[in-house]
PDB file of C-alpha atoms in Angstrom:
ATOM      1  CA  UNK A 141      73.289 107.402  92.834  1.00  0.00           C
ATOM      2  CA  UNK A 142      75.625 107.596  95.779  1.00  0.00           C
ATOM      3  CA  UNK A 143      78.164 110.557  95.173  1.00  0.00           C
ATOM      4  CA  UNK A 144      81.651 109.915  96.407  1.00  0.00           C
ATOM      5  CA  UNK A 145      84.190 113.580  97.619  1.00  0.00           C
ATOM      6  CA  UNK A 146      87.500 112.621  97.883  1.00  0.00           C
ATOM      7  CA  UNK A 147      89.468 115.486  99.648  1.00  0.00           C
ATOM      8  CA  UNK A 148      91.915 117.156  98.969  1.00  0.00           C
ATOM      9  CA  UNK A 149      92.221 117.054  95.500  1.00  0.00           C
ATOM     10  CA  UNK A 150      95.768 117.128  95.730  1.00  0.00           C
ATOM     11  CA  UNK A 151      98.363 116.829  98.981  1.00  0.00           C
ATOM     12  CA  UNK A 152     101.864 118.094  98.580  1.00  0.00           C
ATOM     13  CA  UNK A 153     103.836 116.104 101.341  1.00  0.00           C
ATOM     14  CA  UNK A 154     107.802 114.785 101.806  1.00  0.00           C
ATOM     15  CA  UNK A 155     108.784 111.138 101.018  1.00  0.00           C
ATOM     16  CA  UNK A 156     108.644 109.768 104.578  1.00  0.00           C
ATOM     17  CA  UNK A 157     105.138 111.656 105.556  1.00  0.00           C
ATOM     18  CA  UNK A 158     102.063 110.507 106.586  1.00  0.00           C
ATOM     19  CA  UNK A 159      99.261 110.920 104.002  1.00  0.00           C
ATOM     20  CA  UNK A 160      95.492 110.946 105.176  1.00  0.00           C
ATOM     21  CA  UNK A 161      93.168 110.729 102.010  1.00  0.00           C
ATOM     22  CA  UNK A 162      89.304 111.602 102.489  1.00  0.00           C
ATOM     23  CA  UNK A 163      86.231 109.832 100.811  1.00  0.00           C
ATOM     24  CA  UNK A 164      82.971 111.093 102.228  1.00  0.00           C
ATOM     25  CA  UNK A 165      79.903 109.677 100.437  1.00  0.00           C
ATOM     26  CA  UNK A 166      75.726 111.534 100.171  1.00  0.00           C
ATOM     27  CA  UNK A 167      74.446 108.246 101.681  1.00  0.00           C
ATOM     28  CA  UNK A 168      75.418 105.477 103.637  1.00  0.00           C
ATOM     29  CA  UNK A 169      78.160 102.834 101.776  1.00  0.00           C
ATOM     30  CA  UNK A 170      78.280  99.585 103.086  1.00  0.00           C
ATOM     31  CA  UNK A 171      81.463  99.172 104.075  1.00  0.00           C
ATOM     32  CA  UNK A 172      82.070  95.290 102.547  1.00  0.00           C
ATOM     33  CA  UNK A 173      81.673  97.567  98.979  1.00  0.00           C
ATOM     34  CA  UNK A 174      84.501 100.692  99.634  1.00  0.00           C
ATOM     35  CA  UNK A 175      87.505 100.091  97.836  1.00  0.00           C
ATOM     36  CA  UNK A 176      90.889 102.085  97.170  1.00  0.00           C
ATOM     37  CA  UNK A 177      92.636 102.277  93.904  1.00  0.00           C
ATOM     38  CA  UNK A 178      96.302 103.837  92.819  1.00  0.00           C
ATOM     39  CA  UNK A 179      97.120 104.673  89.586  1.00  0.00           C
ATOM     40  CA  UNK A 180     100.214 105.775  88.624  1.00  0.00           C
ATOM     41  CA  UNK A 181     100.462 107.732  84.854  1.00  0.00           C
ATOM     42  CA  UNK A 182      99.863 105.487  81.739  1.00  0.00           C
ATOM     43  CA  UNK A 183      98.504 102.159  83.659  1.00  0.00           C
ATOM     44  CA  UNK A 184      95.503 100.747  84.892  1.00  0.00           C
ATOM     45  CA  UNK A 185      94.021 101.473  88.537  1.00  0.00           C
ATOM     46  CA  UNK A 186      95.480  98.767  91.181  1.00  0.00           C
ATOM     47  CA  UNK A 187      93.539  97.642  93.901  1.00  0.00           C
ATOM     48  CA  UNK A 188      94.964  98.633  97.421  1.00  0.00           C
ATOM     49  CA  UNK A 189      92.408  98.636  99.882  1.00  0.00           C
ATOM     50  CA  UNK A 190      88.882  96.393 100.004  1.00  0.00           C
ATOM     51  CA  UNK A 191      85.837  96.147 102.397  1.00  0.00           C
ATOM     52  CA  UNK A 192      87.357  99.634 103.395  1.00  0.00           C
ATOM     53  CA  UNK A 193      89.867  98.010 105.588  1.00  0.00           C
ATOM     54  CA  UNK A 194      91.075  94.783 103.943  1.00  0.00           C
ATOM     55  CA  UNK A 195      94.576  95.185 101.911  1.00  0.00           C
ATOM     56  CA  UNK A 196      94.546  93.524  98.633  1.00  0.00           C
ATOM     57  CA  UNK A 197      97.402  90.710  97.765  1.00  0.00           C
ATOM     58  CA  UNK A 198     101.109  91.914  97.859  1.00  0.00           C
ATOM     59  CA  UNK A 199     100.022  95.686  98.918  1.00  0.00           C
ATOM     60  CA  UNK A 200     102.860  97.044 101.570  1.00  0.00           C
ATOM     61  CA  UNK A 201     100.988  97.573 105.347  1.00  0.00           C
ATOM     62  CA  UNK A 202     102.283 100.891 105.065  1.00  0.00           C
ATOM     63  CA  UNK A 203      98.710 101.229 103.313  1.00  0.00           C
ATOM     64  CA  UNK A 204      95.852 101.200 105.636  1.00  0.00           C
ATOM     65  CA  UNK A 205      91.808 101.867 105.187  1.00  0.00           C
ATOM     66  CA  UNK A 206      89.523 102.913 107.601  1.00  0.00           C
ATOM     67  CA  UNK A 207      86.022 103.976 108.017  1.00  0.00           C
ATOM     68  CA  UNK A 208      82.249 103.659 108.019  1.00  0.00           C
ATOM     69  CA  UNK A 209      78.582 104.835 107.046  1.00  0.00           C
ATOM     70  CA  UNK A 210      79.554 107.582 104.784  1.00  0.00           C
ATOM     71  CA  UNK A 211      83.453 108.690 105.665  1.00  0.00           C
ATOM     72  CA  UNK A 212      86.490 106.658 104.466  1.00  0.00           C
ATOM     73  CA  UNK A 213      90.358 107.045 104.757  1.00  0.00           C
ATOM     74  CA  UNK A 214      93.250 105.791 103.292  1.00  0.00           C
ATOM     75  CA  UNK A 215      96.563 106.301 105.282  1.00  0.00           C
ATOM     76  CA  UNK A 216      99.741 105.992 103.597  1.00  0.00           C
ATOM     77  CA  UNK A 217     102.228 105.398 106.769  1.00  0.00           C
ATOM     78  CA  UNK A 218     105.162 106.723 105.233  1.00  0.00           C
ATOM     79  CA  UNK A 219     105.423 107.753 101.866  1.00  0.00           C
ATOM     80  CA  UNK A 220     107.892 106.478  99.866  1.00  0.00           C
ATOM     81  CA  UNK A 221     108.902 107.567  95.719  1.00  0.00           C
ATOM     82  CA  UNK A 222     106.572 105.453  94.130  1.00  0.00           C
ATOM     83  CA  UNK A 223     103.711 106.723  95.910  1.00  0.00           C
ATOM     84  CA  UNK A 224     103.067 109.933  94.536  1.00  0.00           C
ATOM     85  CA  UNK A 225     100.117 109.507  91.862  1.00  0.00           C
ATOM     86  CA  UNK A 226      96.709 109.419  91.983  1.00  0.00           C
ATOM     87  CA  UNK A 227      94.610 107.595  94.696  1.00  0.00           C
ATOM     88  CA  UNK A 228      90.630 106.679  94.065  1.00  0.00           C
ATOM     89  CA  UNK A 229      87.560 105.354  96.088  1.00  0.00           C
ATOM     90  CA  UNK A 230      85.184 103.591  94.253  1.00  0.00           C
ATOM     91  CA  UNK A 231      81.558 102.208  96.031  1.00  0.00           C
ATOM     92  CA  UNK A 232      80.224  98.925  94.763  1.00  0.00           C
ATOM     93  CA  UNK A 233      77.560  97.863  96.361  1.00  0.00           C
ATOM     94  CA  UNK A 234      74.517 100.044  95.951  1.00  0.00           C
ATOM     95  CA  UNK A 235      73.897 100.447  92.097  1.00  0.00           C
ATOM     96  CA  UNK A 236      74.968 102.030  90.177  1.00  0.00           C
ATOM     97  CA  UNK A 237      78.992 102.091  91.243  1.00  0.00           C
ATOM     98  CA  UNK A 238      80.533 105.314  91.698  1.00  0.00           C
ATOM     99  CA  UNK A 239      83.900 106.737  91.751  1.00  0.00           C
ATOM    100  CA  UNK A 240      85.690 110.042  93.921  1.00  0.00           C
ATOM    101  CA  UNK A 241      87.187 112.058  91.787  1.00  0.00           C
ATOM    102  CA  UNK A 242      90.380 111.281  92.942  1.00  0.00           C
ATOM    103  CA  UNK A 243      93.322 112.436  95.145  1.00  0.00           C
ATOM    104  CA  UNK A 244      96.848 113.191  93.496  1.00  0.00           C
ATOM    105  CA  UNK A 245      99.561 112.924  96.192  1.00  0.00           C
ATOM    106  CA  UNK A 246     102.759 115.289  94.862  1.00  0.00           C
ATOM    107  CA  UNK A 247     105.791 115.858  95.992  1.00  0.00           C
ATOM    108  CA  UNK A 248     105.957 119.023  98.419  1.00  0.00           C
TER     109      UNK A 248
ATOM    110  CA  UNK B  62      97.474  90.064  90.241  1.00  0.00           C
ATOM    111  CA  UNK B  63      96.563  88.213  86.800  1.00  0.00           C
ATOM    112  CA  UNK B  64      96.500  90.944  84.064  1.00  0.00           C
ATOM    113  CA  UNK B  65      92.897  90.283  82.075  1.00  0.00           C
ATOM    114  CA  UNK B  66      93.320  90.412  78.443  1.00  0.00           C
ATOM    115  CA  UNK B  67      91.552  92.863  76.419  1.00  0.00           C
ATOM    116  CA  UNK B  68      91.123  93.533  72.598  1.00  0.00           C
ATOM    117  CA  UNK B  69      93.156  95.662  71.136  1.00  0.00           C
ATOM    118  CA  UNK B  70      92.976  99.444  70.011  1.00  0.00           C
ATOM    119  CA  UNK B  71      89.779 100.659  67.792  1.00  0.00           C
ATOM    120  CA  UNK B  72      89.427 103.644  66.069  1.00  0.00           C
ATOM    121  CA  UNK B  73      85.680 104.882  65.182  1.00  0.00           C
ATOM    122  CA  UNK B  74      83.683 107.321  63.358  1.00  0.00           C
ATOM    123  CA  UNK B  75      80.915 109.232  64.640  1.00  0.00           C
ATOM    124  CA  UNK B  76      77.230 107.254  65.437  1.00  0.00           C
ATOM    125  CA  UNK B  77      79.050 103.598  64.623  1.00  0.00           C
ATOM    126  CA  UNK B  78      79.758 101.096  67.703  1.00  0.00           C
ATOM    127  CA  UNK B  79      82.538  99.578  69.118  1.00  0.00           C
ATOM    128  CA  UNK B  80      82.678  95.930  70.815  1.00  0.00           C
ATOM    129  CA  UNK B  81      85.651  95.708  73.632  1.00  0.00           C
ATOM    130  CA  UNK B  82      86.545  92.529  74.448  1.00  0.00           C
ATOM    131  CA  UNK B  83      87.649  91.133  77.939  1.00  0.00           C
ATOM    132  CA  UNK B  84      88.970  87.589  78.935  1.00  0.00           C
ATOM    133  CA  UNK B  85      88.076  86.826  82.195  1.00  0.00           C
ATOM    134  CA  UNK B  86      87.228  83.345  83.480  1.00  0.00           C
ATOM    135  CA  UNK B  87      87.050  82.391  86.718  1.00  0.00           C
ATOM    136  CA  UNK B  88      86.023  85.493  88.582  1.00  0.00           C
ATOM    137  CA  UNK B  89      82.540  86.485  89.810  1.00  0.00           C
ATOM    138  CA  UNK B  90      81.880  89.757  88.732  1.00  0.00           C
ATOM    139  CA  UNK B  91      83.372  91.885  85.779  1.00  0.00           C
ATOM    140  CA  UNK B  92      82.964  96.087  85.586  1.00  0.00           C
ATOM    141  CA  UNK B  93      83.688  98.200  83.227  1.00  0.00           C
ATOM    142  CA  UNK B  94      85.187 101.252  83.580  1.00  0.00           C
ATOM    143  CA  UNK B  95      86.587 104.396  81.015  1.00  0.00           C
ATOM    144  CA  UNK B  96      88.941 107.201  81.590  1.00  0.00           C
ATOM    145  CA  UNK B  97      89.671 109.664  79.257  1.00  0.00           C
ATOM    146  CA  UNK B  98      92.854 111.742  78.829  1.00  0.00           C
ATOM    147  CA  UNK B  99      94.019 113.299  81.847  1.00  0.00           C
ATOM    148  CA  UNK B 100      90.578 112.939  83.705  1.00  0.00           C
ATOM    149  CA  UNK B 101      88.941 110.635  86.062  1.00  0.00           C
ATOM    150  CA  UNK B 102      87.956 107.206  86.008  1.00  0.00           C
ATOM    151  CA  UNK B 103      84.152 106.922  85.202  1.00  0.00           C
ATOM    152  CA  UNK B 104      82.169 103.973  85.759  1.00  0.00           C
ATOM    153  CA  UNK B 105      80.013 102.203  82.957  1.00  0.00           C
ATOM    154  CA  UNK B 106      78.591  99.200  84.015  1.00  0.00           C
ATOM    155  CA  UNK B 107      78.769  95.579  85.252  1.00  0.00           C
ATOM    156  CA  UNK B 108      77.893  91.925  84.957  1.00  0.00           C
ATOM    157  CA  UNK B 109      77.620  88.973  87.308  1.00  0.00           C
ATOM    158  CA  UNK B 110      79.473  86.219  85.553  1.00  0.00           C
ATOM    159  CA  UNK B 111      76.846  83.248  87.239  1.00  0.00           C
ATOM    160  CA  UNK B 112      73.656  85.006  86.845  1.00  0.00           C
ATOM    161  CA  UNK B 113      74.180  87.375  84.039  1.00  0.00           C
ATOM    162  CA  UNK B 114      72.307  90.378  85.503  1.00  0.00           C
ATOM    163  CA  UNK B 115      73.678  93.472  84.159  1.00  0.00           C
ATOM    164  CA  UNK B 116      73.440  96.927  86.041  1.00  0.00           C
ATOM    165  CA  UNK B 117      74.536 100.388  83.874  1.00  0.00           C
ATOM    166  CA  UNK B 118      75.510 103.963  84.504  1.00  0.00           C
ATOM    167  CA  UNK B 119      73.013 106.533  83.700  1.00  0.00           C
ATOM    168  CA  UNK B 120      74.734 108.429  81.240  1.00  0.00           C
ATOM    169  CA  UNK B 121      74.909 105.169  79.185  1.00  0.00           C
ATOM    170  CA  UNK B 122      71.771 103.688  79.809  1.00  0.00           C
ATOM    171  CA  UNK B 123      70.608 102.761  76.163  1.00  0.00           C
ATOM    172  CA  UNK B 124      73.742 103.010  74.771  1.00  0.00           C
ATOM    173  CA  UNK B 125      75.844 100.585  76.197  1.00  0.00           C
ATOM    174  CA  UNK B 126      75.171  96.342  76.620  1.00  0.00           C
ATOM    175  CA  UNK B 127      77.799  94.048  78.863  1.00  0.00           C
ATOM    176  CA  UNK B 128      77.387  90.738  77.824  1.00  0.00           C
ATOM    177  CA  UNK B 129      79.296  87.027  79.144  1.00  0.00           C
ATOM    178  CA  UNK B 130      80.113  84.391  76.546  1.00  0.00           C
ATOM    179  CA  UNK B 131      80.285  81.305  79.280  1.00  0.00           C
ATOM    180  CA  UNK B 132      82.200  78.927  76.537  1.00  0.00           C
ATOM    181  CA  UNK B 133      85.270  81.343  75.753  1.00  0.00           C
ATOM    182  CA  UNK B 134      85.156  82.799  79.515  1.00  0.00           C
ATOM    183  CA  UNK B 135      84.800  86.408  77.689  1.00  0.00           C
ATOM    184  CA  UNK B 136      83.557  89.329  79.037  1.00  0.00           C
ATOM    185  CA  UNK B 137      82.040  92.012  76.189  1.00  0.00           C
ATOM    186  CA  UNK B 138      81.019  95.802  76.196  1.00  0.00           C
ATOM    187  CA  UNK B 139      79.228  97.228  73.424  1.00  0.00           C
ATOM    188  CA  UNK B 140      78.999 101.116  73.023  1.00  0.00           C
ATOM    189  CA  UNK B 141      76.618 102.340  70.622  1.00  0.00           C
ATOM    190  CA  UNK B 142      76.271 105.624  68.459  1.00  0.00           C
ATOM    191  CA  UNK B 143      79.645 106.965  69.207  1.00  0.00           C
ATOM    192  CA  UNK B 144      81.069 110.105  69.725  1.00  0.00           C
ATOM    193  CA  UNK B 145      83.513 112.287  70.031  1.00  0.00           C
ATOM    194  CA  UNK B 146      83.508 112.422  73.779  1.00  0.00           C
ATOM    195  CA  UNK B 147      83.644 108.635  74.240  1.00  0.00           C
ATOM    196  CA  UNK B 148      87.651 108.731  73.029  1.00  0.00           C
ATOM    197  CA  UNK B 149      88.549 107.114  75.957  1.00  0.00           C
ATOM    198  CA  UNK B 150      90.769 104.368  77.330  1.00  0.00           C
ATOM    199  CA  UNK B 151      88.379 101.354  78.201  1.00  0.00           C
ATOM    200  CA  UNK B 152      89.340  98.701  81.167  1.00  0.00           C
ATOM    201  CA  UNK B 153      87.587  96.022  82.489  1.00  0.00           C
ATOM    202  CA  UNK B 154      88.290  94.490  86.145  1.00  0.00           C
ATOM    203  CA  UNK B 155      87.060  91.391  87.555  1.00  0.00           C
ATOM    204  CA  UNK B 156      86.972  89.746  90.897  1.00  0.00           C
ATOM    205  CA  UNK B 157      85.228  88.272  93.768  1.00  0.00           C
ATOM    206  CA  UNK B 158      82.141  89.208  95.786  1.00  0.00           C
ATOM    207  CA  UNK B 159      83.277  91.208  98.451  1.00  0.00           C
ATOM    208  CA  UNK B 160      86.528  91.102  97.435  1.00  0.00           C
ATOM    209  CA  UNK B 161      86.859  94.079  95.379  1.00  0.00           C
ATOM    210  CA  UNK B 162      88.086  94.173  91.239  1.00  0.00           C
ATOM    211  CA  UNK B 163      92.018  93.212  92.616  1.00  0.00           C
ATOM    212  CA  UNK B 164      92.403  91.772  88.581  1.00  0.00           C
ATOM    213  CA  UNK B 165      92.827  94.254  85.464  1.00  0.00           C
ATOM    214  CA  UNK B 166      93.267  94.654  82.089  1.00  0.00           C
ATOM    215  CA  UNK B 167      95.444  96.484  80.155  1.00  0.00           C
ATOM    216  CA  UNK B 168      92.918  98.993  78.919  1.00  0.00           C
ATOM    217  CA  UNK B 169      91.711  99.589  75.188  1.00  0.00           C
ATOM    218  CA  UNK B 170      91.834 102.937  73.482  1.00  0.00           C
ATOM    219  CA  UNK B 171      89.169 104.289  71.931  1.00  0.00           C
ATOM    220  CA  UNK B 172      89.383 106.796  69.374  1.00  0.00           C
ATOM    221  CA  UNK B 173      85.937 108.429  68.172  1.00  0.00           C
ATOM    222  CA  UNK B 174      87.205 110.684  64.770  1.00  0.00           C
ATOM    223  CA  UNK B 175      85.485 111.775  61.734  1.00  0.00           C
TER     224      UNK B 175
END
């Protein structure tokens, strides 16, 4: 089972910052499989980021994925209100599919 | 994104199973995934819609069977011999291959109580 570390577990930054979220994986993740989820309190995950790079339909390109092998980003440009909650990588192509733990962004 | 539709709220004793429901036609792949209060989202399994080859999580290998009902275009997850740890909120996701789970549903909550 591939582990996914996302790091930290939680960033205290300003609306307007630059946020740089980790996901390092114990083997190598192909990256058409690495995908980035939000989740904001008392809904379901949304899809951001897929094939690690790829922004899903009607996500803002202030959202951006990056990576290969076994690290992963997600870069929030500029953070804006709606933005602080929870942020997961998920790995779907060897099985079985794992999830990070997750990243909560607050507000500093 | 279309919301999938999923069955509403159950409430369970101990050692009994529960059958979520999921509609989602069209897409190529459906997962399921549980999160339970205030913690992180844990992965149970998946199906391929075309094929219907299943693939579990460890910790519910032998307890859990994803199935696809072709004529109603209905994804299901049964969890046997409950407990109280498996109070959860239960979502499926579908989508595309290689396109990541973009579609949700709303989730179902599980309650597992004596």
């Amino acid at each position: 089972e591939i582990v996914l570390t996302q790091s930290p577990g939680t960033l205290s930054l300003s609306p307007g910052e630059r946020a740089t979220l980790s996901c390092r994986a114990s083997q190598s993740v192909s990256s058409i499989y690495l995908g980035w989820y939000q989740q904001k309190p008392g809904q379901a995950p949304r899809l951001l980021i897929y094939g690690a790079s790829s922004r899903a339909t009607g996500i803002p390109d202030r959202f951006s994925g990056s990576g290969s092998g076994t690290d992963f980003t997600l870069t929030i440009s500029r953070l804006e209100p709606e933005d602080f909650v929870v942020y997961y990588c998920q790995q779907y192509g060897s099985a079985p599919a794992t999830f990070g733990q997750g990243t909560k962004v607050e507000i500093k | 994104q279309m919301q999938l539709v999923q069955s509403g709220p159950e409430v369970k004793k101990p050692g009994t199973s529960v059958k979520v429901a999921c509609k989602a036609s069209g897409f190529s792949a459906v997962q399921w995934v549980r999160q339970a209060r205030g913690q992180r989202l844990e992965w149970i399994g998946w199906i391929a819609v075309a094929s219907g080859i299943t693939n579990y999580a460890q910790n519910f290998q032998g307890r859990v069977t994803i199935t696809w009902d072709m004529s109603t275009g209905t994804a299901y997850m049964v969890l046997s011999s409950l407990r109280s740890e498996d109070t959860a909120v239960y979502y499926c996701a579908a989508g595309y291959d290689g396109s990541g789970y973009l579609h949700w549903g709303q989730g179902t909550l599980v309650t597992v109580s004596s």
